[in-house]
Short mmCIF file of C-alpha atoms in Angstrom, two decimals:
data_model
loop_
_atom_site.label_atom_id
_atom_site.label_comp_id
_atom_site.label_asym_id
_atom_site.label_seq_id
_atom_site.Cartn_x
_atom_site.Cartn_y
_atom_site.Cartn_z
CA MET A 420 54.76 63.99 -7.74
CA LYS A 421 57.90 66.09 -8.12
CA ASP A 422 60.07 63.11 -7.19
CA PHE A 423 58.19 60.92 -9.67
CA LEU A 424 58.74 63.35 -12.54
CA SER A 425 62.38 63.82 -11.57
CA ASN A 426 62.95 60.08 -11.47
CA THR A 427 61.16 59.61 -14.79
CA TRP A 428 63.32 62.26 -16.46
CA LYS A 429 66.45 60.74 -14.94
CA HIS A 430 65.64 57.34 -16.48
CA ARG A 431 64.14 58.69 -19.71
CA ALA A 432 66.44 56.55 -21.89
CA HIS A 433 65.20 53.36 -20.24
CA ILE A 434 61.58 54.48 -20.53
CA VAL A 435 61.94 55.20 -24.24
CA LEU A 436 63.46 51.75 -24.77
CA ALA A 437 60.65 50.07 -22.81
CA LEU A 438 57.84 52.11 -24.40
CA PRO A 439 57.38 50.01 -27.60
CA VAL A 440 57.09 46.80 -25.54
CA PHE A 441 54.67 48.46 -23.14
CA LEU A 442 52.47 49.67 -26.01
CA VAL A 443 52.45 46.24 -27.66
CA LEU A 444 51.45 44.56 -24.40
CA PHE A 445 48.85 47.22 -23.67
CA PHE A 446 47.08 47.03 -27.02
CA ILE A 447 47.38 43.26 -27.51
CA MET A 448 46.90 41.99 -23.95
CA TYR A 449 44.87 44.60 -22.07
CA VAL A 450 42.67 46.53 -24.51
CA PRO A 451 40.98 43.30 -25.75
CA MET A 452 40.01 42.52 -22.14
CA ALA A 453 37.12 44.93 -22.61
CA GLY A 454 35.61 42.16 -24.72
CA LEU A 455 35.07 40.10 -21.55
CA VAL A 456 31.67 41.79 -21.36
CA LEU A 457 30.75 39.47 -24.26
CA ALA A 458 30.47 36.62 -21.72
CA PHE A 459 27.40 38.33 -20.23
CA LYS A 460 25.63 39.23 -23.49
CA ASN A 461 23.64 37.72 -26.34
CA TYR A 462 25.96 38.82 -29.11
CA ASP A 463 24.35 40.37 -32.18
CA PHE A 464 26.59 41.07 -35.20
CA THR A 465 24.50 44.05 -36.24
CA LEU A 466 24.76 45.75 -32.84
CA GLY A 467 28.33 44.97 -31.84
CA ILE A 468 29.67 43.90 -28.45
CA PHE A 469 28.62 46.82 -26.28
CA LYS A 470 25.16 47.43 -27.79
CA SER A 471 24.14 43.78 -27.80
CA PRO A 472 21.49 42.90 -25.19
CA TRP A 473 22.45 41.34 -21.89
CA ALA A 474 21.95 37.61 -21.56
CA GLY A 475 19.11 36.35 -19.38
CA ASN A 476 19.26 35.75 -15.63
CA HIS A 477 21.15 38.99 -14.95
CA GLY A 478 23.73 38.24 -17.63
CA PHE A 479 24.66 34.75 -16.42
CA ALA A 480 22.68 32.76 -18.98
CA ASN A 481 25.81 31.91 -20.95
CA PHE A 482 27.44 30.41 -17.86
CA GLN A 483 24.30 28.42 -17.14
CA PHE A 484 24.36 27.12 -20.70
CA LEU A 485 28.00 26.08 -20.23
CA MET A 486 27.06 24.05 -17.16
CA ALA A 487 23.62 22.95 -18.41
CA SER A 488 24.68 19.37 -19.05
CA LYS A 489 26.23 18.38 -15.75
CA ASP A 490 27.72 15.13 -17.05
CA LEU A 491 29.26 16.86 -20.09
CA PHE A 492 30.67 19.73 -18.02
CA VAL A 493 32.15 17.36 -15.42
CA ARG A 494 33.65 15.16 -18.12
CA MET A 495 35.26 18.08 -19.97
CA THR A 496 36.63 19.60 -16.77
CA ARG A 497 37.90 16.23 -15.56
CA ASN A 498 39.69 15.53 -18.85
CA THR A 499 41.19 19.02 -18.96
CA VAL A 500 42.58 18.86 -15.42
CA LEU A 501 43.82 15.25 -15.65
CA TYR A 502 45.61 15.87 -18.94
CA TYR A 503 47.23 18.97 -17.43
CA ILE A 504 48.47 16.96 -14.44
CA MET A 505 49.71 14.10 -16.63
CA PHE A 506 51.44 16.31 -19.21
CA THR A 507 53.00 18.54 -16.54
CA ALA A 508 54.26 15.71 -14.32
CA VAL A 509 55.68 13.53 -17.09
CA GLY A 510 56.87 16.50 -19.16
CA THR A 511 58.73 18.17 -16.27
CA PHE A 512 60.41 14.90 -15.28
CA LEU A 513 61.56 14.19 -18.85
CA ASN A 514 62.62 17.80 -19.48
CA VAL A 515 64.84 17.80 -16.39
CA THR A 516 66.16 14.28 -17.05
CA LEU A 517 66.99 15.10 -20.66
CA ALA A 518 68.69 18.38 -19.72
CA ILE A 519 70.86 16.63 -17.13
CA ALA A 520 71.69 13.77 -19.52
CA ILE A 521 72.84 16.15 -22.27
CA ASP A 522 74.75 18.29 -19.76
CA GLN A 523 76.58 15.21 -18.44
CA PHE A 524 77.23 13.79 -21.92
CA VAL A 525 80.95 13.25 -22.48
CA PHE A 526 80.97 14.11 -26.19
CA LYS A 527 79.88 17.76 -26.09
CA LYS A 528 79.70 18.28 -29.87
CA MET A 529 77.43 15.26 -30.26
CA ALA A 530 75.32 16.54 -27.36
CA LYS A 531 74.72 19.82 -29.19
CA THR A 532 73.72 17.91 -32.33
CA MET A 533 71.29 15.77 -30.32
CA GLN A 534 69.84 18.90 -28.73
CA THR A 535 69.23 20.47 -32.13
CA LEU A 536 67.54 17.33 -33.46
CA MET A 537 65.29 17.06 -30.40
CA ILE A 538 64.02 20.63 -30.86
CA ILE A 539 62.82 19.98 -34.43
CA PRO A 540 59.41 18.40 -33.50
CA VAL A 541 58.21 21.62 -31.85
CA PHE A 542 58.27 23.32 -35.26
CA ILE A 543 56.04 20.68 -36.86
CA SER A 544 52.40 21.81 -36.96
CA TYR A 545 49.69 19.62 -35.49
CA ALA A 546 48.17 19.35 -38.96
CA ALA A 547 51.28 17.38 -39.97
CA VAL A 548 51.44 15.54 -36.63
CA THR A 549 47.89 14.28 -37.31
CA PHE A 550 49.12 12.38 -40.38
CA ILE A 551 52.21 11.10 -38.53
CA VAL A 552 50.02 9.68 -35.76
CA PHE A 553 47.63 8.21 -38.33
CA ALA A 554 50.55 6.50 -40.05
CA PHE A 555 51.39 4.72 -36.80
CA ILE A 556 47.94 3.76 -35.51
CA SER A 557 45.76 3.27 -38.59
CA SER A 558 43.89 -0.03 -38.32
CA ASP A 559 44.65 -1.01 -41.94
CA THR A 560 48.12 0.26 -42.81
CA GLY A 561 49.39 1.55 -39.45
CA ILE A 562 52.96 0.77 -38.49
CA ILE A 563 51.97 -0.58 -35.06
CA ASN A 564 49.33 -2.99 -36.36
CA HIS A 565 51.54 -4.05 -39.26
CA THR A 566 54.51 -4.72 -36.97
CA LEU A 567 52.56 -6.59 -34.29
CA GLY A 568 50.29 -8.39 -36.73
CA THR A 569 47.18 -7.01 -35.03
CA ASN A 570 44.14 -5.06 -36.18
CA ILE A 571 43.47 -2.71 -33.26
CA LYS A 572 41.00 0.02 -34.22
CA PHE A 573 42.55 2.89 -32.29
CA TYR A 574 40.14 5.47 -33.68
CA SER A 575 37.17 3.68 -32.14
CA LYS A 576 38.73 2.80 -28.75
CA ALA A 577 38.70 5.80 -26.40
CA ALA A 578 40.74 3.97 -23.72
CA TYR A 579 43.91 4.06 -25.81
CA TRP A 580 43.92 7.81 -26.39
CA PRO A 581 45.27 9.17 -23.09
CA TRP A 582 48.46 7.24 -23.82
CA ILE A 583 48.53 8.17 -27.51
CA LEU A 584 48.11 11.87 -26.68
CA LEU A 585 50.74 11.65 -23.92
CA VAL A 586 53.32 10.10 -26.26
CA THR A 587 52.51 12.67 -28.96
CA LYS A 588 52.80 15.59 -26.53
CA ILE A 589 56.07 14.32 -25.06
CA TRP A 590 57.58 13.67 -28.49
CA LYS A 591 56.67 17.15 -29.67
CA ASP A 592 57.59 19.26 -26.64
CA THR A 593 60.24 17.53 -24.52
CA GLY A 594 63.28 18.51 -26.58
CA TYR A 595 62.29 22.17 -26.60
CA GLY A 596 61.26 22.11 -22.94
CA SER A 597 64.69 20.89 -21.83
CA VAL A 598 66.47 23.93 -23.31
CA LEU A 599 65.50 26.24 -20.43
CA TYR A 600 66.83 23.82 -17.84
CA MET A 601 70.04 23.40 -19.81
CA SER A 602 70.60 27.15 -19.62
CA VAL A 603 70.39 26.88 -15.82
CA LEU A 604 72.85 23.98 -15.80
CA ALA A 605 75.28 25.99 -17.91
CA GLY A 606 75.39 28.62 -15.15
CA ILE A 607 76.37 26.24 -12.33
CA ASP A 608 79.90 26.90 -11.08
CA SER A 609 82.13 24.02 -12.24
CA GLU A 610 84.19 24.40 -9.08
CA LEU A 611 81.30 22.91 -7.10
CA TYR A 612 81.54 19.70 -9.12
CA GLU A 613 85.32 19.67 -8.85
CA ALA A 614 85.22 20.12 -5.07
CA ALA A 615 82.60 17.36 -4.72
CA GLU A 616 84.68 15.04 -6.90
CA ILE A 617 87.76 15.69 -4.78
CA ASP A 618 85.72 14.83 -1.68
CA GLY A 619 84.88 11.46 -3.27
CA ALA A 620 81.31 12.13 -4.40
CA SER A 621 80.15 9.88 -7.24
CA LYS A 622 78.49 11.29 -10.37
CA TRP A 623 75.03 10.36 -9.08
CA LYS A 624 75.69 12.13 -5.76
CA ARG A 625 76.94 15.23 -7.59
CA ILE A 626 73.74 15.26 -9.63
CA TRP A 627 71.57 14.73 -6.53
CA HIS A 628 73.26 17.29 -4.28
CA ILE A 629 74.39 19.97 -6.78
CA THR A 630 72.53 19.70 -10.10
CA LEU A 631 68.98 19.05 -8.88
CA PRO A 632 69.00 21.72 -6.10
CA SER A 633 70.17 24.25 -8.71
CA LEU A 634 67.21 23.37 -10.93
CA ILE A 635 64.54 23.54 -8.23
CA PRO A 636 63.95 27.35 -8.47
CA MET A 637 63.45 27.13 -12.26
CA ILE A 638 61.20 24.06 -11.93
CA THR A 639 59.10 25.91 -9.34
CA VAL A 640 58.75 29.01 -11.52
CA MET A 641 57.76 26.95 -14.58
CA LEU A 642 55.17 25.02 -12.56
CA LEU A 643 53.72 28.23 -11.13
CA LEU A 644 53.42 29.75 -14.60
CA SER A 645 51.81 26.59 -15.98
CA VAL A 646 49.19 26.45 -13.21
CA GLY A 647 47.52 29.50 -14.77
CA ASN A 648 46.78 27.37 -17.84
CA VAL A 649 45.39 24.39 -15.95
CA MET A 650 41.96 24.84 -17.57
CA ARG A 651 43.37 25.35 -21.06
CA SER A 652 44.52 22.68 -23.49
CA ASP A 653 46.35 22.46 -26.77
CA THR A 654 43.51 22.62 -29.29
CA GLY A 655 45.68 21.22 -32.08
CA LEU A 656 46.41 18.13 -30.03
CA PHE A 657 42.86 17.44 -28.88
CA TYR A 658 40.97 18.60 -31.96
CA GLN A 659 43.22 17.76 -34.90
CA VAL A 660 45.20 14.72 -33.77
CA THR A 661 42.03 12.97 -32.59
CA ARG A 662 40.34 14.07 -35.84
CA ASN A 663 37.48 15.38 -33.69
CA ASN A 664 36.17 11.84 -33.51
CA GLY A 665 32.96 11.75 -31.43
CA THR A 666 33.62 8.12 -30.47
CA LEU A 667 36.66 9.25 -28.48
CA TYR A 668 35.04 12.16 -26.63
CA ASN A 669 34.88 10.31 -23.32
CA THR A 670 38.66 10.57 -22.94
CA THR A 671 39.65 13.25 -25.45
CA GLN A 672 37.12 16.07 -25.19
CA VAL A 673 38.43 19.04 -23.21
CA ILE A 674 36.96 22.50 -22.69
CA ASP A 675 38.86 24.10 -25.57
CA SER A 676 37.86 21.47 -28.12
CA TYR A 677 34.24 21.70 -26.96
CA ILE A 678 34.29 25.49 -27.42
CA LEU A 679 35.73 25.12 -30.92
CA ASN A 680 33.01 22.64 -31.82
CA SER A 681 30.37 25.01 -30.49
CA ILE A 682 31.71 27.89 -32.59
CA MET A 683 31.69 25.72 -35.70
CA LYS A 684 28.07 24.72 -35.13
CA SER A 685 26.34 27.79 -33.67
CA SER A 686 28.70 30.81 -33.63
CA ASN A 687 27.49 31.59 -30.10
CA PHE A 688 30.24 34.03 -29.12
CA GLY A 689 28.57 34.88 -25.82
CA PHE A 690 28.93 31.26 -24.76
CA THR A 691 32.52 31.19 -25.99
CA GLY A 692 33.31 34.32 -23.97
CA ALA A 693 31.74 32.75 -20.87
CA ALA A 694 33.80 29.59 -21.24
CA SER A 695 37.02 31.56 -21.76
CA LEU A 696 36.31 33.76 -18.75
CA PHE A 697 35.60 30.66 -16.65
CA GLN A 698 38.96 29.17 -17.70
CA SER A 699 40.84 32.39 -16.96
CA VAL A 700 39.30 32.98 -13.52
CA ILE A 701 39.95 29.40 -12.37
CA GLY A 702 43.52 29.58 -13.71
CA LEU A 703 44.16 32.89 -11.94
CA LEU A 704 42.82 31.61 -8.62
CA LEU A 705 44.88 28.43 -8.82
CA MET A 706 48.04 30.36 -9.70
CA LEU A 707 47.52 32.75 -6.77
CA PHE A 708 46.97 29.80 -4.43
CA ALA A 709 50.04 27.95 -5.74
CA ASN A 710 52.18 31.07 -5.40
CA TRP A 711 50.91 31.61 -1.84
CA LEU A 712 51.74 27.99 -0.99
CA VAL A 713 55.27 28.26 -2.42
CA LYS A 714 55.77 31.56 -0.61
CA LYS A 715 54.93 29.84 2.69
CA ILE A 716 57.34 26.96 2.04
CA GLU A 717 60.17 28.65 0.09
CA PRO A 718 59.69 32.43 -0.28
CA GLU A 719 62.64 32.85 -2.65
CA ASN A 720 61.02 30.62 -5.29
CA ALA A 721 57.69 32.48 -5.35
CA LEU A 722 56.74 34.66 -8.31
CA PHE A 723 55.67 37.60 -6.13
#
């Protein structure tokens, strides 16, 4: 204890600097976790969270309600996981490809301008994106139907929407997602490229043997962090862009959009808490497993 106090006093300046951040994280991220008890209760506004009665079946009634419709639960979970895999795989590939392309671009000033322009979509809200998508795929005045001379009713054909949502997600996030990888590329020693060029390595070989290996640790970390959100989805994308169209639910309904619909209809916060807890626990377990797997293969790239 004496050593702890001595060490704390020795680094008091650092502790004072870190204290505001610690307090913000504590009160915003950890104190609200007490509300997880809501997942096991029948919430009553007049009684509050802690005085509300426990849900039936030893507090697990809300979870049973979540899984009551097996087909619905399987469909939501399937859509959530498949969209995560699709967005992560395609998004990571394009982020890395775009970062390398801009880094290798000969005209550096133009590259910076392109980078700035590609970041702009991330600042556009999904409320605005909804109208942009509608302008392209509307059956009457949509740009696609008008250009091709067709009359495809996209808002009544669920099969088209995985691709529509993928294109929308990539357009909105890829430019911003490439920035992190570009910061890694900026830190690569230029002498490595010069030495490889002197040895006769082509540009493609320099990218394959120098650039990509340098990006692997960052790619691994980003994938590990994203695994924790495997059961979560972008509500704006799945709720607003699809206009919450029931006809499209077979391919567009994910757990988050289902929860939002449930809140709008019944205000069952116990059920909402159960669904959120389910998402968090599954995400935590998957992240721990992924980190353990990476630690076995490449310990230096693991989070902990």
